[in-house]
């Protein structure tokens, strides 16, 4: 069965870097979830306004659809697609998997301390989400635990990204995935 692996977590955790490294490792397509946000969402975040659940549903459905189509595309010999998407809440991860007909989903949730993330986001340039938005993400963030974890029969791996290099974190993830 084709697999979609979504790398998530709050802004500044290294979703894009990790997802790119995973796509290189598996020699498969990569979808940048931020590129699929509707213009209204980007404008809202650029003004410093947090997205609501209602703002996110259409975007999450698009991430699920596009990544699933890439995974099941007959020309994609790997049968995998890697995507990046914040997927901060358990219900978002459940929605992504539910909407992705034809592929099995795995979720990699990167997390770190609030202070660490603030420093990372403040150092970034040319991104629509600024450091003042990190608190709103932490307010709603649900790090996968218990039955949601792959080791307990779920679909998720939670990875603290404060220590280690992007390469070492990617190696850790690859060794835990069952794809």
PDB file of C-alpha atoms in Angstrom, residues 3 106 150 173-179:
ATOM      1  CA  UNK A   3       2.332   5.647   2.240  1.00  0.00           C
ATOM      2  CA  UNK A 106       2.314   8.135   9.187  1.00  0.00           C
ATOM      3  CA  UNK A 150       3.349   4.055  16.307  1.00  0.00           C
ATOM      4  CA  UNK A 173      12.866   8.744  12.300  1.00  0.00           C
ATOM      5  CA  UNK A 174      13.793   6.300   9.514  1.00  0.00           C
ATOM      6  CA  UNK A 175      14.662   3.632  12.087  1.00  0.00           C
ATOM      7  CA  UNK A 176      11.296   4.064  13.812  1.00  0.00           C
ATOM      8  CA  UNK A 177       9.127   4.126  10.679  1.00  0.00           C
ATOM      9  CA  UNK A 178       7.492   0.969   9.383  1.00  0.00           C
ATOM     10  CA  UNK A 179       7.346   1.868   5.692  1.00  0.00           C
TER      11      UNK A 179
END
